[in-house]
mmCIF file of C-alpha atoms in Angstrom:
data_model
loop_
_atom_site.group_PDB
_atom_site.id
_atom_site.type_symbol
_atom_site.label_atom_id
_atom_site.label_comp_id
_atom_site.label_asym_id
_atom_site.label_seq_id
_atom_site.Cartn_x
_atom_site.Cartn_y
_atom_site.Cartn_z
ATOM 1 C CA MET A 801 85.798 122.865 112.980
ATOM 2 C CA GLN A 802 87.986 126.242 111.617
ATOM 3 C CA LEU A 803 91.621 127.220 112.775
ATOM 4 C CA ASP A 804 92.297 129.285 110.162
ATOM 5 C CA SER A 805 94.272 132.286 113.032
ATOM 6 C CA VAL A 806 96.400 129.535 113.861
ATOM 7 C CA GLN A 807 100.069 128.557 113.376
ATOM 8 C CA ILE A 808 101.690 126.340 113.833
ATOM 9 C CA LEU A 809 105.798 125.120 113.967
ATOM 10 C CA ASP A 810 105.746 122.071 113.282
ATOM 11 C CA LEU A 811 109.162 120.360 113.427
ATOM 12 C CA THR A 812 108.221 116.817 112.684
ATOM 13 C CA ARG A 813 109.006 114.136 109.809
ATOM 14 C CA LEU A 814 107.860 111.010 108.139
ATOM 15 C CA LEU A 815 104.733 109.885 109.218
ATOM 16 C CA PRO A 816 103.374 110.571 113.042
ATOM 17 C CA GLY A 817 104.115 114.787 113.541
ATOM 18 C CA PRO A 818 103.149 115.565 109.960
ATOM 19 C CA TYR A 819 99.774 113.165 109.519
ATOM 20 C CA ALA A 820 98.782 115.405 112.969
ATOM 21 C CA THR A 821 99.712 118.088 111.005
ATOM 22 C CA GLN A 822 97.632 117.156 107.990
ATOM 23 C CA LEU A 823 94.772 116.667 110.016
ATOM 24 C CA LEU A 824 95.336 120.645 111.232
ATOM 25 C CA ALA A 825 96.134 121.834 108.135
ATOM 26 C CA ASP A 826 93.010 120.241 106.819
ATOM 27 C CA ALA A 827 91.451 122.581 109.335
ATOM 28 C CA GLY A 828 92.529 126.207 108.366
ATOM 29 C CA ALA A 829 96.253 125.842 110.211
ATOM 30 C CA ASP A 830 99.073 127.611 108.642
ATOM 31 C CA VAL A 831 101.457 124.915 109.409
ATOM 32 C CA ILE A 832 105.006 125.565 108.893
ATOM 33 C CA LYS A 833 107.282 122.828 108.342
ATOM 34 C CA VAL A 834 110.842 124.021 109.921
ATOM 35 C CA GLU A 835 113.533 121.463 108.092
ATOM 36 C CA ASP A 836 117.145 121.763 108.207
ATOM 37 C CA THR A 837 119.392 122.607 105.624
ATOM 38 C CA GLU A 838 120.238 119.921 104.273
ATOM 39 C CA THR A 839 118.057 116.990 103.335
ATOM 40 C CA GLY A 840 114.575 118.286 105.054
ATOM 41 C CA ASP A 841 111.927 115.946 105.625
ATOM 42 C CA TYR A 842 113.281 112.446 104.863
ATOM 43 C CA ALA A 843 109.123 111.455 103.560
ATOM 44 C CA ARG A 844 110.549 113.605 100.573
ATOM 45 C CA HIS A 845 112.351 111.023 99.354
ATOM 46 C CA MET A 846 111.188 107.718 99.404
ATOM 47 C CA PRO A 847 109.034 105.634 97.149
ATOM 48 C CA PRO A 848 106.884 105.217 95.839
ATOM 49 C CA MET A 849 106.859 108.549 93.893
ATOM 50 C CA THR A 850 104.062 110.397 92.419
ATOM 51 C CA ASP A 851 103.868 112.231 89.573
ATOM 52 C CA ARG A 852 105.081 115.576 91.730
ATOM 53 C CA GLU A 853 108.036 114.453 91.994
ATOM 54 C CA VAL A 854 108.170 113.617 95.551
ATOM 55 C CA GLY A 855 107.675 110.881 97.898
ATOM 56 C CA ALA A 856 104.257 109.442 98.183
ATOM 57 C CA LEU A 857 103.916 109.951 101.749
ATOM 58 C CA PHE A 858 105.144 112.936 101.850
ATOM 59 C CA ASP A 859 102.413 114.166 99.168
ATOM 60 C CA SER A 860 99.700 112.236 101.197
ATOM 61 C CA VAL A 861 100.440 114.781 104.783
ATOM 62 C CA ASN A 862 102.008 117.750 103.567
ATOM 63 C CA ARG A 863 99.529 119.860 101.890
ATOM 64 C CA GLY A 864 98.740 123.087 102.212
ATOM 65 C CA LYS A 865 101.090 123.384 104.405
ATOM 66 C CA ARG A 866 104.761 126.049 104.595
ATOM 67 C CA SER A 867 108.318 125.373 104.528
ATOM 68 C CA VAL A 868 110.874 127.243 105.832
ATOM 69 C CA ALA A 869 114.778 125.597 106.286
ATOM 70 C CA LEU A 870 117.053 126.959 108.939
ATOM 71 C CA ASP A 871 120.280 125.546 111.259
ATOM 72 C CA LEU A 872 119.245 125.075 114.044
ATOM 73 C CA LYS A 873 122.068 124.048 115.083
ATOM 74 C CA SER A 874 123.487 127.677 114.450
ATOM 75 C CA GLU A 875 122.822 130.564 116.874
ATOM 76 C CA ALA A 876 122.331 132.015 113.990
ATOM 77 C CA GLY A 877 119.187 129.854 112.542
ATOM 78 C CA ARG A 878 117.881 129.508 116.550
ATOM 79 C CA THR A 879 117.291 133.660 116.182
ATOM 80 C CA ALA A 880 115.314 132.828 113.450
ATOM 81 C CA PHE A 881 112.949 129.890 115.187
ATOM 82 C CA TYR A 882 112.897 132.213 117.986
ATOM 83 C CA ARG A 883 111.451 135.441 115.545
ATOM 84 C CA LEU A 884 109.373 132.700 114.281
ATOM 85 C CA VAL A 885 108.082 131.632 117.977
ATOM 86 C CA GLU A 886 106.723 134.915 119.034
ATOM 87 C CA ASP A 887 104.148 134.905 116.384
ATOM 88 C CA ALA A 888 103.018 130.830 116.598
ATOM 89 C CA ASP A 889 100.936 128.998 118.347
ATOM 90 C CA VAL A 890 102.188 126.142 118.846
ATOM 91 C CA VAL A 891 105.546 124.586 118.370
ATOM 92 C CA PHE A 892 105.618 120.655 117.116
ATOM 93 C CA GLU A 893 108.456 118.289 117.823
ATOM 94 C CA GLY A 894 109.210 114.562 117.116
ATOM 95 C CA PHE A 895 112.591 114.474 118.311
ATOM 96 C CA ARG A 896 113.673 112.091 120.406
ATOM 97 C CA PRO A 897 113.731 113.233 124.466
ATOM 98 C CA GLY A 898 117.126 115.705 124.903
ATOM 99 C CA VAL A 899 117.479 116.427 121.121
ATOM 100 C CA ALA A 900 114.750 119.730 122.143
ATOM 101 C CA ASP A 901 116.975 120.299 125.702
ATOM 102 C CA ARG A 902 120.338 120.067 123.499
ATOM 103 C CA LEU A 903 119.508 122.133 120.283
ATOM 104 C CA GLU A 904 117.936 125.021 123.281
ATOM 105 C CA ILE A 905 114.408 124.786 121.399
ATOM 106 C CA ASP A 906 112.568 123.376 124.255
ATOM 107 C CA TYR A 907 109.231 124.663 125.810
ATOM 108 C CA GLU A 908 111.225 126.364 128.694
ATOM 109 C CA THR A 909 113.062 128.062 126.557
ATOM 110 C CA LEU A 910 110.570 128.841 124.115
ATOM 111 C CA THR A 911 108.080 129.803 126.833
ATOM 112 C CA GLU A 912 110.850 133.600 126.837
ATOM 113 C CA TYR A 913 109.692 134.208 123.874
ATOM 114 C CA ASN A 914 106.097 133.115 124.006
ATOM 115 C CA ALA A 915 104.408 132.923 127.978
ATOM 116 C CA ASP A 916 101.010 131.281 125.865
ATOM 117 C CA LEU A 917 103.029 128.818 123.821
ATOM 118 C CA ILE A 918 100.601 125.153 123.409
ATOM 119 C CA TYR A 919 104.261 122.295 123.223
ATOM 120 C CA CYS A 920 103.738 118.884 122.005
ATOM 121 C CA SER A 921 106.340 116.387 122.408
ATOM 122 C CA LEU A 922 105.820 112.555 120.641
ATOM 123 C CA SER A 923 108.230 110.401 120.289
ATOM 124 C CA GLY A 924 107.758 106.608 120.366
ATOM 125 C CA TYR A 925 107.734 105.895 124.945
ATOM 126 C CA GLY A 926 108.044 109.784 126.014
ATOM 127 C CA GLN A 927 109.863 112.275 127.970
ATOM 128 C CA THR A 928 110.204 110.038 131.438
ATOM 129 C CA GLY A 929 110.867 105.964 131.494
ATOM 130 C CA PRO A 930 113.448 103.412 130.782
ATOM 131 C CA TYR A 931 112.387 103.289 127.940
ATOM 132 C CA ALA A 932 112.475 107.060 127.192
ATOM 133 C CA ASP A 933 115.421 107.357 124.486
ATOM 134 C CA ARG A 934 114.953 104.868 122.823
ATOM 135 C CA ALA A 935 114.971 105.522 119.037
ATOM 136 C CA GLY A 936 110.756 105.542 118.276
ATOM 137 C CA HIS A 937 111.363 103.695 115.468
ATOM 138 C CA ASP A 938 112.618 100.403 117.935
ATOM 139 C CA LEU A 939 109.879 98.151 117.088
ATOM 140 C CA ASN A 940 110.250 97.383 120.541
ATOM 141 C CA TYR A 941 106.734 99.430 121.548
ATOM 142 C CA VAL A 942 104.928 97.003 118.657
ATOM 143 C CA GLY A 943 104.451 94.527 121.945
ATOM 144 C CA VAL A 944 102.406 96.801 123.022
ATOM 145 C CA ALA A 945 100.207 96.882 119.847
ATOM 146 C CA GLY A 946 99.810 93.094 120.416
ATOM 147 C CA LEU A 947 97.329 94.481 123.031
ATOM 148 C CA LEU A 948 95.268 95.052 119.855
ATOM 149 C CA ASP A 949 96.589 91.967 117.668
ATOM 150 C CA MET A 950 95.178 89.816 119.525
ATOM 151 C CA THR A 951 93.422 87.162 117.297
ATOM 152 C CA ARG A 952 92.782 83.368 116.743
ATOM 153 C CA GLU A 953 96.451 82.529 114.796
ATOM 154 C CA ASN A 954 95.475 79.774 112.307
ATOM 155 C CA GLU A 955 96.054 79.691 108.159
ATOM 156 C CA SER A 956 93.133 81.433 107.498
ATOM 157 C CA THR A 957 93.572 84.462 109.414
ATOM 158 C CA PRO A 958 94.770 87.130 107.303
ATOM 159 C CA PRO A 959 97.982 89.332 108.171
ATOM 160 C CA GLN A 960 97.052 91.887 111.164
ATOM 161 C CA ILE A 961 97.464 95.916 109.993
ATOM 162 C CA PRO A 962 102.004 96.150 111.158
ATOM 163 C CA GLY A 963 101.766 97.303 114.299
ATOM 164 C CA TYR A 964 104.379 100.781 113.751
ATOM 165 C CA GLN A 965 100.795 102.165 111.443
ATOM 166 C CA ILE A 966 98.728 101.244 114.996
ATOM 167 C CA SER A 967 101.546 102.948 116.604
ATOM 168 C CA ASP A 968 101.900 106.021 113.907
ATOM 169 C CA PHE A 969 98.617 106.901 113.100
ATOM 170 C CA GLY A 970 97.051 106.747 116.834
ATOM 171 C CA GLY A 971 99.861 109.034 118.276
ATOM 172 C CA GLY A 972 99.328 111.669 115.222
ATOM 173 C CA LEU A 973 95.833 111.347 115.617
ATOM 174 C CA PHE A 974 96.098 112.238 119.411
ATOM 175 C CA ALA A 975 98.848 114.782 119.304
ATOM 176 C CA ALA A 976 96.943 116.135 116.890
ATOM 177 C CA PHE A 977 93.525 116.240 119.198
ATOM 178 C CA SER A 978 95.563 116.968 122.514
ATOM 179 C CA ILE A 979 97.021 120.409 120.030
ATOM 180 C CA VAL A 980 93.491 121.253 119.821
ATOM 181 C CA GLY A 981 92.706 119.922 123.498
ATOM 182 C CA GLY A 982 95.950 122.993 124.481
ATOM 183 C CA LEU A 983 94.278 125.509 121.816
ATOM 184 C CA LEU A 984 91.010 125.725 123.447
ATOM 185 C CA SER A 985 92.403 125.057 127.202
ATOM 186 C CA ARG A 986 94.364 128.981 126.348
ATOM 187 C CA GLU A 987 90.927 130.576 125.037
ATOM 188 C CA LEU A 988 89.841 129.901 128.131
ATOM 189 C CA GLY A 989 92.352 131.300 130.172
ATOM 190 C CA THR A 990 94.942 128.359 131.229
ATOM 191 C CA GLY A 991 97.403 129.657 129.019
ATOM 192 C CA GLY A 992 100.083 127.911 127.412
ATOM 193 C CA GLU A 993 100.836 124.286 128.208
ATOM 194 C CA TYR A 994 103.401 121.750 127.659
ATOM 195 C CA ILE A 995 101.860 118.172 125.630
ATOM 196 C CA ASP A 996 103.648 114.972 126.190
ATOM 197 C CA ILE A 997 102.888 112.296 124.307
ATOM 198 C CA ALA A 998 104.538 109.046 124.065
ATOM 199 C CA MET A 999 102.671 106.736 121.391
ATOM 200 C CA THR A 1000 103.467 103.490 123.459
ATOM 201 C CA ASP A 1001 100.943 105.071 125.977
ATOM 202 C CA VAL A 1002 98.182 105.518 122.743
ATOM 203 C CA VAL A 1003 98.432 102.650 121.375
ATOM 204 C CA ALA A 1004 97.874 100.765 125.113
ATOM 205 C CA SER A 1005 94.818 103.356 124.977
ATOM 206 C CA PHE A 1006 93.594 101.149 122.650
ATOM 207 C CA SER A 1007 93.100 98.180 124.515
ATOM 208 C CA GLN A 1008 90.885 99.066 126.918
ATOM 209 C CA ALA A 1009 88.330 95.756 125.515
ATOM 210 C CA LEU A 1010 91.948 93.621 127.469
ATOM 211 C CA SER A 1011 92.552 95.531 129.535
ATOM 212 C CA TYR A 1012 90.374 95.037 133.156
ATOM 213 C CA GLU A 1013 91.463 91.538 132.731
ATOM 214 C CA ALA A 1014 95.389 92.398 132.492
ATOM 215 C CA LEU A 1015 94.992 94.871 135.193
ATOM 216 C CA THR A 1016 92.923 91.917 137.665
ATOM 217 C CA GLY A 1017 95.272 89.051 137.628
ATOM 218 C CA ASP A 1018 94.117 88.063 134.309
ATOM 219 C CA ASP A 1019 96.702 87.610 131.346
ATOM 220 C CA PRO A 1020 94.232 88.008 127.874
ATOM 221 C CA ARG A 1021 96.174 85.435 125.155
ATOM 222 C CA PRO A 1022 94.523 84.877 121.484
ATOM 223 C CA GLY A 1023 91.466 82.127 121.286
ATOM 224 C CA GLU A 1024 90.914 83.187 124.954
ATOM 225 C CA THR A 1025 88.247 86.098 124.279
ATOM 226 C CA ALA A 1026 84.677 86.950 122.675
ATOM 227 C CA LEU A 1027 87.001 89.631 121.559
ATOM 228 C CA THR A 1028 89.652 87.735 120.383
ATOM 229 C CA GLY A 1029 88.345 84.629 118.293
ATOM 230 C CA ALA A 1030 87.883 82.269 121.342
ATOM 231 C CA VAL A 1031 84.225 81.945 119.736
ATOM 232 C CA PRO A 1032 83.394 81.095 116.428
ATOM 233 C CA TRP A 1033 80.776 83.586 115.328
ATOM 234 C CA TYR A 1034 82.679 86.160 116.075
ATOM 235 C CA ASP A 1035 86.131 85.922 113.291
ATOM 236 C CA ILE A 1036 87.531 85.773 110.068
ATOM 237 C CA TYR A 1037 86.849 83.207 107.793
ATOM 238 C CA GLU A 1038 88.020 82.097 104.323
ATOM 239 C CA THR A 1039 85.744 82.403 101.262
ATOM 240 C CA ALA A 1040 85.901 80.085 98.481
ATOM 241 C CA ASP A 1041 87.549 82.379 96.226
ATOM 242 C CA GLY A 1042 90.832 82.814 98.949
ATOM 243 C CA ARG A 1043 89.026 85.838 100.223
ATOM 244 C CA TYR A 1044 88.195 86.745 103.780
ATOM 245 C CA VAL A 1045 84.517 87.989 105.427
ATOM 246 C CA THR A 1046 84.239 88.960 109.005
ATOM 247 C CA PHE A 1047 81.610 87.588 111.123
ATOM 248 C CA ALA A 1048 80.815 89.932 114.018
ATOM 249 C CA ALA A 1049 77.438 87.882 115.468
ATOM 250 C CA LEU A 1050 78.221 88.420 119.389
ATOM 251 C CA GLU A 1051 74.341 89.561 119.881
ATOM 252 C CA GLU A 1052 71.899 86.615 120.020
ATOM 253 C CA LYS A 1053 69.463 88.283 117.327
ATOM 254 C CA PHE A 1054 72.211 88.228 114.758
ATOM 255 C CA TRP A 1055 73.327 85.503 115.556
ATOM 256 C CA THR A 1056 69.965 84.127 114.882
ATOM 257 C CA THR A 1057 69.590 85.744 111.375
ATOM 258 C CA PHE A 1058 72.020 84.178 110.330
ATOM 259 C CA CYS A 1059 71.211 80.780 111.188
ATOM 260 C CA GLU A 1060 68.243 81.711 109.299
ATOM 261 C CA GLU A 1061 69.139 83.081 106.111
ATOM 262 C CA VAL A 1062 71.597 80.469 105.813
ATOM 263 C CA GLY A 1063 69.754 77.806 106.725
ATOM 264 C CA ARG A 1064 71.116 76.044 110.028
ATOM 265 C CA GLU A 1065 68.645 76.591 111.742
ATOM 266 C CA ASP A 1066 69.977 73.803 114.228
ATOM 267 C CA LEU A 1067 72.606 76.018 115.768
ATOM 268 C CA ILE A 1068 70.643 78.308 117.324
ATOM 269 C CA ASP A 1069 70.893 77.421 120.124
ATOM 270 C CA VAL A 1070 74.486 76.984 121.224
ATOM 271 C CA HIS A 1071 75.065 80.373 121.022
ATOM 272 C CA GLU A 1072 76.655 81.625 123.638
ATOM 273 C CA THR A 1073 77.750 77.530 124.198
ATOM 274 C CA ASP A 1074 81.036 77.840 126.740
ATOM 275 C CA ASP A 1075 81.401 73.904 125.892
ATOM 276 C CA PRO A 1076 85.107 73.850 124.334
ATOM 277 C CA ALA A 1077 83.986 70.430 121.475
ATOM 278 C CA GLU A 1078 80.593 72.242 120.355
ATOM 279 C CA LEU A 1079 82.543 75.558 119.800
ATOM 280 C CA ALA A 1080 85.134 73.601 117.828
ATOM 281 C CA ALA A 1081 82.856 71.866 116.077
ATOM 282 C CA ILE A 1082 80.591 75.087 115.249
ATOM 283 C CA ARG A 1083 84.389 76.844 113.896
ATOM 284 C CA GLU A 1084 85.203 73.968 111.801
ATOM 285 C CA GLU A 1085 80.843 73.901 110.482
ATOM 286 C CA LEU A 1086 81.298 77.814 109.776
ATOM 287 C CA ALA A 1087 84.801 77.446 107.607
ATOM 288 C CA GLU A 1088 83.278 74.507 105.778
ATOM 289 C CA LEU A 1089 80.151 76.994 104.833
ATOM 290 C CA PHE A 1090 81.578 79.984 104.338
ATOM 291 C CA ALA A 1091 84.599 78.252 102.095
ATOM 292 C CA THR A 1092 81.229 77.063 99.336
ATOM 293 C CA ARG A 1093 81.042 80.694 98.195
ATOM 294 C CA SER A 1094 83.344 83.289 97.201
ATOM 295 C CA ARG A 1095 83.098 87.000 99.393
ATOM 296 C CA ASP A 1096 81.032 88.193 97.244
ATOM 297 C CA GLU A 1097 78.378 85.892 96.891
ATOM 298 C CA TRP A 1098 78.521 86.120 100.700
ATOM 299 C CA LEU A 1099 77.565 90.079 100.264
ATOM 300 C CA GLU A 1100 74.784 89.249 97.507
ATOM 301 C CA THR A 1101 73.277 86.216 99.322
ATOM 302 C CA LEU A 1102 72.748 87.440 102.538
ATOM 303 C CA SER A 1103 71.056 91.520 104.425
ATOM 304 C CA ASP A 1104 72.948 93.127 106.421
ATOM 305 C CA GLU A 1105 71.776 92.045 110.125
ATOM 306 C CA THR A 1106 73.579 88.994 109.491
ATOM 307 C CA VAL A 1107 76.758 91.180 110.541
ATOM 308 C CA VAL A 1108 78.528 88.971 107.919
ATOM 309 C CA GLY A 1109 81.399 91.565 106.504
ATOM 310 C CA PRO A 1110 83.960 92.058 103.377
ATOM 311 C CA VAL A 1111 87.546 91.546 104.355
ATOM 312 C CA TYR A 1112 89.027 93.847 101.076
ATOM 313 C CA THR A 1113 92.037 95.383 100.306
ATOM 314 C CA PRO A 1114 93.321 99.001 100.212
ATOM 315 C CA ALA A 1115 92.706 99.324 96.727
ATOM 316 C CA GLU A 1116 89.074 97.376 97.201
ATOM 317 C CA ALA A 1117 88.402 99.836 99.994
ATOM 318 C CA LEU A 1118 89.359 103.297 98.616
ATOM 319 C CA GLU A 1119 87.260 102.963 95.507
ATOM 320 C CA HIS A 1120 84.054 101.026 97.685
ATOM 321 C CA PRO A 1121 80.811 103.041 97.360
ATOM 322 C CA GLN A 1122 80.751 104.091 100.994
ATOM 323 C CA PHE A 1123 83.333 106.279 100.900
ATOM 324 C CA GLU A 1124 82.830 107.541 97.730
ATOM 325 C CA ALA A 1125 78.923 108.940 99.171
ATOM 326 C CA ARG A 1126 81.062 109.798 102.627
ATOM 327 C CA GLY A 1127 83.022 111.442 99.872
ATOM 328 C CA LEU A 1128 86.715 110.466 101.694
ATOM 329 C CA VAL A 1129 88.831 109.784 98.976
ATOM 330 C CA GLU A 1130 89.638 113.224 97.374
ATOM 331 C CA ARG A 1131 90.341 113.228 93.654
ATOM 332 C CA PRO A 1132 92.087 116.958 92.402
ATOM 333 C CA ASP A 1133 92.325 118.318 89.394
ATOM 334 C CA ASP A 1134 95.554 119.230 89.964
ATOM 335 C CA ALA A 1135 97.343 116.673 92.816
ATOM 336 C CA PRO A 1136 97.340 113.643 93.193
ATOM 337 C CA PRO A 1137 94.201 111.921 94.708
ATOM 338 C CA ARG A 1138 94.094 110.524 99.043
ATOM 339 C CA VAL A 1139 91.921 110.279 101.272
ATOM 340 C CA GLY A 1140 90.531 113.060 103.157
ATOM 341 C CA PHE A 1141 89.506 114.562 106.627
ATOM 342 C CA PRO A 1142 87.293 111.722 108.471
ATOM 343 C CA ALA A 1143 84.634 113.793 109.496
ATOM 344 C CA ALA A 1144 81.210 115.525 108.250
ATOM 345 C CA GLY A 1145 79.449 118.455 109.287
ATOM 346 C CA PRO A 1146 78.383 122.195 108.530
ATOM 347 C CA ASP A 1147 81.796 123.372 109.673
ATOM 348 C CA ALA A 1148 83.409 120.655 108.908
ATOM 349 C CA PRO A 1149 87.073 121.046 107.033
ATOM 350 C CA ASP A 1150 86.620 121.384 103.181
ATOM 351 C CA SER A 1151 91.171 122.779 102.317
ATOM 352 C CA ASP A 1152 91.080 122.832 98.581
ATOM 353 C CA ASP A 1153 95.051 123.332 98.944
ATOM 354 C CA GLU A 1154 96.612 120.950 97.227
ATOM 355 C CA SER A 1155 99.830 122.766 96.759
ATOM 356 C CA LEU A 1156 102.917 120.645 98.641
ATOM 357 C CA PRO A 1157 106.150 123.040 100.140
ATOM 358 C CA ALA A 1158 109.542 122.751 97.743
ATOM 359 C CA HIS A 1159 112.413 122.598 100.684
ATOM 360 C CA GLY A 1160 112.397 125.865 102.013
ATOM 361 C CA GLU A 1161 109.776 127.339 99.632
ATOM 362 C CA HIS A 1162 108.951 129.721 102.211
ATOM 363 C CA THR A 1163 111.983 130.477 104.268
ATOM 364 C CA ASP A 1164 112.071 133.617 102.436
ATOM 365 C CA GLU A 1165 108.474 135.432 102.921
ATOM 366 C CA LEU A 1166 108.543 133.815 106.814
ATOM 367 C CA LEU A 1167 111.164 135.822 107.823
ATOM 368 C CA ALA A 1168 111.145 138.866 106.204
ATOM 369 C CA SER A 1169 107.418 138.655 108.353
ATOM 370 C CA VAL A 1170 109.379 138.412 111.484
ATOM 371 C CA GLY A 1171 111.806 141.324 110.547
ATOM 372 C CA TYR A 1172 114.582 140.453 108.136
ATOM 373 C CA ASP A 1173 115.160 141.874 105.366
ATOM 374 C CA GLU A 1174 116.760 141.326 102.307
ATOM 375 C CA ALA A 1175 120.556 142.095 102.825
ATOM 376 C CA GLN A 1176 120.398 139.531 106.225
ATOM 377 C CA ARG A 1177 118.639 137.049 104.236
ATOM 378 C CA THR A 1178 121.635 136.807 102.004
ATOM 379 C CA ALA A 1179 123.690 136.679 104.793
ATOM 380 C CA LEU A 1180 122.219 133.732 106.390
ATOM 381 C CA ARG A 1181 121.800 131.519 103.531
ATOM 382 C CA ASP A 1182 125.209 132.928 102.312
ATOM 383 C CA ALA A 1183 126.575 131.548 105.814
ATOM 384 C CA GLY A 1184 124.401 127.945 105.509
ATOM 385 C CA VAL A 1185 122.009 128.473 108.147
ATOM 386 C CA ILE A 1186 118.923 128.921 106.362
ATOM 387 C CA ARG A 1187 118.653 127.446 102.358
#
């Protein structure tokens, strides 16, 4: 899992693209943020701000990267970009469809400078289809995320993860996976390739538990399937302290263990009943039962075999001993804490570069590496082409 020899030109900003390239940077890739000469990545300025005086989002997903600031709307800026492309392995963009073509930095154009280039486009809806030109922040694609949020709708169910987070992180993760896959394919002799990723498609891919019924004439709704709240032994319950626990006893053995541990052996035989009245009665009894103790009291009382788990706040979750044991949360001395690379193994990434690139910090360094001397760089800077 080492990408030390891979160089990526990252034209994305905000969250999905930078999250993808942060994973790749953590794995050793040389990620170069290609920013405009004016504001750069908007996330630099979005509150809350860290003690490094940048937006917390930017701080979290741009560590260990380099930054070059180019005006790609100018011919001179594009020429500089083309020179960088010659030495790159990957170009990754997150513009609306058509923007890269207008800027003349599309895949077909760039392969004239690097035939083996892996080029990845990430957008809300992809490069084709009737929604292709919609803005990536158009929350209509959260409607697809509803396939994931088919939980029972009642007052005891806590808020779901916002659809935009599902699509942003899912899209970024799949982009990183696809880029690595493209690099592997190239190593196997297939040459460069173009990858088109729609965040909506990725979210739809997450719906495998519901897609069969939806594709074969049914229309699954909240509360109608075992995984969306239809059965009381797979649901979320409020506890005495206003917190929540999850209960996932789909298998009979877990249901039996739970009933025995709470002294309700009389309920063992009703597992898998499909009688609406019985299901409603069991749900009501479970709601009353879980409301008799606090969340933490239930965790202390029940064994792991009851498949009852806590619903934590973000702060509680990230401070949990499980994550501490996995080393997931990194707390460097010279940077704010962050969630690190989510995989372990003998060759897992262990990046210690917590530096953040200033806007255009590496412009001179990178342009010098592709043949621009100091006088040329000064001329470009004076013309507003670079920063």
